[in-house]
Amino acid sequence: MSPVSRGFRGRRGTSAGQESRLPPGQYVTEGFPVLSAGPTPHTPLQEWTFSITAGGQPKKSWTWPEFQALAAPTITADIHCVTRWSKLGTRWQGVSVDTLLDQAGYDAPYVMAFCDGGYTANLSIADVTGGQAWVAFGYAGEPLEPEHGGPARLLVPHLYFWKSAKWVRGLDLRQTDEPGFWETYGYNMYGDPWKEQRYAGD
Ligand SMILES: Nc1nc2c(c(=O)[nH]1)N[C@H]1C(S)=C(S)[C@@H](COP(=O)(O)O)O[C@H]1N2
Ligand SMILES: [Mo]
């Protein structure tokens, strides 16, 4: 169907079919860069839990075996880093945030993802429900590597990848939208790659 042949390669190795999947200002990478603001934590699985809290108060928590027993679909998604690389067709396995929130119950417009190492990312409930966000523990058919957020990370592919908090340990339900780690350094509170919402004011 495409007027351009399959073998066509545009600038920076981007084929015609990939072009329409690339948000403005992004380029395609085949590698998988590691971007971490601090050292990689190594929490033993026996100590790992995932928690839904509300204003810091515990609501529901899963141990690693309990978490592994939840439905965990395979997700294929394009991911977009604010530093301008995009990686197309990444394949993950994870638990939908819908599953977690439905079991915990929730009545709040925002969440703050919290992580081993202290990283945080703010998100609206609307962006982590409706089949748009997962807590991923598998990547490309393997356990998620520690450098990429293993044992588990948030995956919110429709927003810039800084929202996909690595080493995530829970979501805190919030009544107000407060900045997370990068947002306090001037990154956008929302982060839609298709609107190029890189920095505050974009
Ligand atoms: N805990 C934590 N999560 C994080 C980060 C981080 O520094 N710490 N970096 C973010 C940024 S800016 C990006 S682009 C992606 C990078 O994920 P990767 O290292 O798997 O490519 O993780 C995001 N999640
Ligand atoms: Mo990033």
mmCIF file of C-alpha atoms and ligand atoms in Angstrom:
data_model
loop_
_atom_site.group_PDB
_atom_site.id
_atom_site.type_symbol
_atom_site.label_atom_id
_atom_site.label_comp_id
_atom_site.label_asym_id
_atom_site.label_seq_id
_atom_site.Cartn_x
_atom_site.Cartn_y
_atom_site.Cartn_z
ATOM 1 C CA MET A 1 0.000 0.000 0.000
ATOM 2 C CA SER A 2 2.820 2.386 0.790
ATOM 3 C CA PRO A 3 4.082 4.355 -2.208
ATOM 4 C CA VAL A 4 7.566 3.923 -0.769
ATOM 5 C CA SER A 5 9.269 0.553 -1.080
ATOM 6 C CA ARG A 6 9.907 -1.575 1.995
ATOM 7 C CA GLY A 7 13.632 -1.092 1.795
ATOM 8 C CA PHE A 8 13.436 2.692 1.937
ATOM 9 C CA ARG A 9 15.470 4.226 4.749
ATOM 10 C CA GLY A 10 15.076 7.873 5.633
ATOM 11 C CA ARG A 11 17.268 10.034 7.817
ATOM 12 C CA ARG A 12 18.864 8.350 10.811
ATOM 13 C CA GLY A 13 17.663 4.959 9.610
ATOM 14 C CA THR A 14 13.973 5.771 9.885
ATOM 15 C CA SER A 15 11.837 3.913 7.347
ATOM 16 C CA ALA A 16 8.691 5.378 5.844
ATOM 17 C CA GLY A 17 6.500 3.115 7.987
ATOM 18 C CA GLN A 18 8.241 4.201 11.169
ATOM 19 C CA GLU A 19 7.977 7.922 10.380
ATOM 20 C CA SER A 20 4.278 8.157 11.241
ATOM 21 C CA ARG A 21 4.926 6.531 14.612
ATOM 22 C CA LEU A 22 7.591 9.079 15.557
ATOM 23 C CA PRO A 23 6.491 12.074 17.632
ATOM 24 C CA PRO A 24 7.984 15.433 16.620
ATOM 25 C CA GLY A 25 11.667 15.901 17.387
ATOM 26 C CA GLN A 26 12.323 12.198 17.999
ATOM 27 C CA TYR A 27 14.603 9.704 16.205
ATOM 28 C CA VAL A 28 14.483 5.909 16.185
ATOM 29 C CA THR A 29 17.078 3.926 18.097
ATOM 30 C CA GLU A 30 17.574 0.181 17.787
ATOM 31 C CA GLY A 31 19.536 0.025 21.041
ATOM 32 C CA PHE A 32 18.015 0.389 24.473
ATOM 33 C CA PRO A 33 19.736 3.280 26.270
ATOM 34 C CA VAL A 34 19.833 3.251 30.070
ATOM 35 C CA LEU A 35 18.855 6.533 31.731
ATOM 36 C CA SER A 36 19.030 6.528 35.500
ATOM 37 C CA ALA A 37 19.379 9.513 37.807
ATOM 38 C CA GLY A 38 21.128 7.403 40.442
ATOM 39 C CA PRO A 39 22.529 3.954 41.158
ATOM 40 C CA THR A 40 20.550 0.808 40.307
ATOM 41 C CA PRO A 41 18.855 -0.541 43.442
ATOM 42 C CA HIS A 42 18.857 -4.303 44.008
ATOM 43 C CA THR A 43 15.912 -5.166 46.234
ATOM 44 C CA PRO A 44 15.649 -8.919 46.931
ATOM 45 C CA LEU A 45 12.342 -10.342 45.727
ATOM 46 C CA GLN A 46 11.620 -11.641 49.259
ATOM 47 C CA GLU A 47 11.549 -8.005 50.396
ATOM 48 C CA TRP A 48 9.752 -6.614 47.361
ATOM 49 C CA THR A 49 6.130 -5.483 47.584
ATOM 50 C CA PHE A 50 3.917 -3.363 45.394
ATOM 51 C CA SER A 51 1.604 -1.044 47.310
ATOM 52 C CA ILE A 52 -1.314 1.214 46.604
ATOM 53 C CA THR A 53 -1.433 3.929 49.239
ATOM 54 C CA ALA A 54 -3.683 6.966 49.661
ATOM 55 C CA GLY A 55 -1.951 10.070 50.957
ATOM 56 C CA GLY A 56 0.725 7.742 52.323
ATOM 57 C CA GLN A 57 -1.765 5.467 54.108
ATOM 58 C CA PRO A 58 -1.586 1.800 53.003
ATOM 59 C CA LYS A 59 -4.603 0.474 51.097
ATOM 60 C CA LYS A 60 -3.396 -2.727 49.445
ATOM 61 C CA SER A 61 -0.083 -4.443 48.986
ATOM 62 C CA TRP A 62 1.146 -7.472 47.025
ATOM 63 C CA THR A 63 4.205 -9.597 47.702
ATOM 64 C CA TRP A 64 6.217 -10.791 44.690
ATOM 65 C CA PRO A 65 4.401 -14.183 44.561
ATOM 66 C CA GLU A 66 1.021 -12.472 44.927
ATOM 67 C CA PHE A 67 1.946 -10.022 42.203
ATOM 68 C CA GLN A 68 3.110 -12.827 39.917
ATOM 69 C CA ALA A 69 -0.262 -14.537 40.338
ATOM 70 C CA LEU A 70 -2.092 -11.558 38.774
ATOM 71 C CA ALA A 71 -3.052 -11.497 35.104
ATOM 72 C CA ALA A 72 -0.048 -10.235 33.139
ATOM 73 C CA PRO A 73 -0.626 -9.609 29.451
ATOM 74 C CA THR A 74 2.032 -8.989 26.835
ATOM 75 C CA ILE A 75 2.217 -5.357 25.732
ATOM 76 C CA THR A 76 3.797 -4.077 22.528
ATOM 77 C CA ALA A 77 4.473 -0.346 22.596
ATOM 78 C CA ASP A 78 6.561 2.471 21.141
ATOM 79 C CA ILE A 79 8.478 4.373 23.818
ATOM 80 C CA HIS A 80 9.710 7.964 23.617
ATOM 81 C CA CYS A 81 12.420 9.506 25.781
ATOM 82 C CA VAL A 82 12.520 13.269 26.250
ATOM 83 C CA THR A 83 16.230 13.140 25.260
ATOM 84 C CA ARG A 84 14.789 12.418 21.754
ATOM 85 C CA TRP A 85 15.283 8.716 21.237
ATOM 86 C CA SER A 86 12.273 6.553 20.493
ATOM 87 C CA LYS A 87 12.226 2.788 20.409
ATOM 88 C CA LEU A 88 9.477 1.213 18.348
ATOM 89 C CA GLY A 89 7.698 -2.058 19.003
ATOM 90 C CA THR A 90 9.096 -2.842 22.433
ATOM 91 C CA ARG A 91 7.563 -5.964 23.982
ATOM 92 C CA TRP A 92 6.794 -6.188 27.682
ATOM 93 C CA GLN A 93 4.940 -8.348 30.139
ATOM 94 C CA GLY A 94 3.216 -6.756 33.077
ATOM 95 C CA VAL A 95 0.173 -6.293 35.258
ATOM 96 C CA SER A 96 -2.277 -3.627 34.161
ATOM 97 C CA VAL A 97 -2.562 -0.736 36.617
ATOM 98 C CA ASP A 98 -6.338 -1.193 36.173
ATOM 99 C CA THR A 99 -6.050 -4.603 37.832
ATOM 100 C CA LEU A 100 -4.128 -3.154 40.770
ATOM 101 C CA LEU A 101 -6.371 -0.136 41.285
ATOM 102 C CA ASP A 102 -9.535 -2.198 40.932
ATOM 103 C CA GLN A 103 -8.355 -4.547 43.687
ATOM 104 C CA ALA A 104 -7.255 -1.683 45.952
ATOM 105 C CA GLY A 105 -10.183 0.638 45.262
ATOM 106 C CA TYR A 106 -9.518 4.276 44.481
ATOM 107 C CA ASP A 107 -11.114 7.686 44.556
ATOM 108 C CA ALA A 108 -8.476 10.224 43.573
ATOM 109 C CA PRO A 109 -7.626 12.220 40.453
ATOM 110 C CA TYR A 110 -3.814 11.748 40.629
ATOM 111 C CA VAL A 111 -1.133 9.287 41.617
ATOM 112 C CA MET A 112 2.510 9.611 42.524
ATOM 113 C CA ALA A 113 4.590 6.603 41.533
ATOM 114 C CA PHE A 114 7.250 5.843 44.152
ATOM 115 C CA CYS A 115 10.347 3.722 43.730
ATOM 116 C CA ASP A 116 13.353 2.143 45.360
ATOM 117 C CA GLY A 117 16.033 4.827 45.266
ATOM 118 C CA GLY A 118 13.564 7.651 45.857
ATOM 119 C CA TYR A 119 12.510 8.483 42.272
ATOM 120 C CA THR A 120 8.942 9.667 41.834
ATOM 121 C CA ALA A 121 6.707 10.529 38.867
ATOM 122 C CA ASN A 122 3.310 12.227 38.972
ATOM 123 C CA LEU A 123 0.500 11.012 36.740
ATOM 124 C CA SER A 124 -3.217 11.569 36.476
ATOM 125 C CA ILE A 125 -5.555 8.659 37.183
ATOM 126 C CA ALA A 126 -6.893 9.104 33.641
ATOM 127 C CA ASP A 127 -3.430 8.260 32.274
ATOM 128 C CA VAL A 128 -2.853 5.118 34.328
ATOM 129 C CA THR A 129 -6.314 3.571 33.816
ATOM 130 C CA GLY A 130 -8.181 2.396 30.734
ATOM 131 C CA GLY A 131 -5.474 -0.018 29.579
ATOM 132 C CA GLN A 132 -2.747 2.605 29.247
ATOM 133 C CA ALA A 133 -0.317 1.708 32.037
ATOM 134 C CA TRP A 134 1.305 -1.437 33.414
ATOM 135 C CA VAL A 135 3.718 -2.555 36.087
ATOM 136 C CA ALA A 136 6.080 -4.474 33.830
ATOM 137 C CA PHE A 137 8.413 -7.232 35.014
ATOM 138 C CA GLY A 138 9.279 -8.808 31.664
ATOM 139 C CA TYR A 139 10.982 -7.394 28.602
ATOM 140 C CA ALA A 140 11.449 -9.192 25.244
ATOM 141 C CA GLY A 141 10.522 -12.522 26.808
ATOM 142 C CA GLU A 142 13.024 -12.239 29.680
ATOM 143 C CA PRO A 143 12.854 -10.940 33.237
ATOM 144 C CA LEU A 144 13.287 -7.161 33.194
ATOM 145 C CA GLU A 145 16.964 -6.319 33.751
ATOM 146 C CA PRO A 146 17.841 -4.255 36.844
ATOM 147 C CA GLU A 147 19.279 -1.421 34.680
ATOM 148 C CA HIS A 148 15.914 -1.087 32.933
ATOM 149 C CA GLY A 149 13.954 -1.111 36.180
ATOM 150 C CA GLY A 150 13.788 -4.747 37.230
ATOM 151 C CA PRO A 151 12.298 -6.391 39.107
ATOM 152 C CA ALA A 152 9.428 -4.163 37.987
ATOM 153 C CA ARG A 153 8.835 -0.746 36.475
ATOM 154 C CA LEU A 154 5.935 1.380 35.464
ATOM 155 C CA LEU A 155 5.195 1.394 31.732
ATOM 156 C CA VAL A 156 3.160 4.372 30.499
ATOM 157 C CA PRO A 157 4.131 4.431 26.840
ATOM 158 C CA HIS A 158 1.809 7.229 25.702
ATOM 159 C CA LEU A 159 3.770 9.727 27.836
ATOM 160 C CA TYR A 160 7.488 10.563 27.724
ATOM 161 C CA PHE A 161 9.433 7.687 29.189
ATOM 162 C CA TRP A 162 10.520 9.539 32.347
ATOM 163 C CA LYS A 163 6.976 8.856 33.601
ATOM 164 C CA SER A 164 7.712 5.110 33.357
ATOM 165 C CA ALA A 165 9.295 4.911 36.785
ATOM 166 C CA LYS A 166 11.901 2.158 37.175
ATOM 167 C CA TRP A 167 12.095 0.029 40.342
ATOM 168 C CA VAL A 168 8.558 1.106 41.106
ATOM 169 C CA ARG A 169 7.205 0.002 44.469
ATOM 170 C CA GLY A 170 3.814 1.585 44.447
ATOM 171 C CA LEU A 171 1.333 4.283 43.574
ATOM 172 C CA ASP A 172 0.202 6.873 46.081
ATOM 173 C CA LEU A 173 -3.299 8.167 45.379
ATOM 174 C CA ARG A 174 -3.358 11.969 45.567
ATOM 175 C CA GLN A 175 -6.027 14.651 45.564
ATOM 176 C CA THR A 176 -3.638 17.208 44.033
ATOM 177 C CA ASP A 177 -1.079 17.034 41.215
ATOM 178 C CA GLU A 178 2.373 17.574 42.681
ATOM 179 C CA PRO A 179 5.625 17.395 40.727
ATOM 180 C CA GLY A 180 7.672 14.199 40.836
ATOM 181 C CA PHE A 181 11.452 13.922 40.502
ATOM 182 C CA TRP A 182 12.032 15.348 36.998
ATOM 183 C CA GLU A 183 9.032 17.644 37.161
ATOM 184 C CA THR A 184 10.660 19.553 40.036
ATOM 185 C CA TYR A 185 13.656 20.117 37.706
ATOM 186 C CA GLY A 186 11.512 21.830 35.086
ATOM 187 C CA TYR A 187 10.134 18.940 33.075
ATOM 188 C CA ASN A 188 6.515 19.100 32.035
ATOM 189 C CA MET A 189 3.855 18.034 34.536
ATOM 190 C CA TYR A 190 2.062 16.005 31.828
ATOM 191 C CA GLY A 191 4.612 14.996 29.159
ATOM 192 C CA ASP A 192 2.684 14.199 25.964
ATOM 193 C CA PRO A 193 5.332 13.390 23.302
ATOM 194 C CA TRP A 194 2.879 14.155 20.446
ATOM 195 C CA LYS A 195 2.484 17.703 21.819
ATOM 196 C CA GLU A 196 6.202 17.940 22.618
ATOM 197 C CA GLN A 197 5.472 18.699 26.250
ATOM 198 C CA ARG A 198 9.106 18.411 27.292
ATOM 199 C CA TYR A 199 9.496 21.265 29.754
ATOM 200 C CA ALA A 200 7.243 23.332 31.979
ATOM 201 C CA GLY A 201 5.353 25.763 29.756
ATOM 202 C CA ASP A 202 5.499 23.584 26.593
HETATM 203 N N1 LIG B 1 13.531 5.135 39.248
HETATM 204 C C1 LIG B 1 13.835 5.760 38.105
HETATM 205 N N2 LIG B 1 13.001 5.623 37.057
HETATM 206 C C2 LIG B 1 13.272 6.229 35.895
HETATM 207 C C3 LIG B 1 14.416 7.034 35.730
HETATM 208 C C4 LIG B 1 15.283 7.160 36.846
HETATM 209 O O1 LIG B 1 16.306 7.860 36.799
HETATM 210 N N3 LIG B 1 14.967 6.501 38.014
HETATM 211 N N4 LIG B 1 14.668 7.661 34.534
HETATM 212 C C5 LIG B 1 13.512 7.893 33.668
HETATM 213 C C6 LIG B 1 13.891 8.315 32.345
HETATM 214 S S1 LIG B 1 14.336 9.930 32.133
HETATM 215 C C7 LIG B 1 13.779 7.483 31.274
HETATM 216 S S2 LIG B 1 14.031 8.002 29.689
HETATM 217 C C8 LIG B 1 13.524 6.045 31.462
HETATM 218 C C9 LIG B 1 14.700 5.271 30.959
HETATM 219 O O2 LIG B 1 14.452 3.896 31.049
HETATM 220 P P1 LIG B 1 15.571 2.911 30.562
HETATM 221 O O3 LIG B 1 16.797 3.204 31.380
HETATM 222 O O4 LIG B 1 15.023 1.555 30.758
HETATM 223 O O5 LIG B 1 15.805 3.250 29.095
HETATM 224 O O6 LIG B 1 13.307 5.687 32.818
HETATM 225 C C10 LIG B 1 12.641 6.644 33.579
HETATM 226 N N5 LIG B 1 12.399 6.078 34.857
HETATM 227 MO MO MO B 2 14.303 10.284 29.794
#
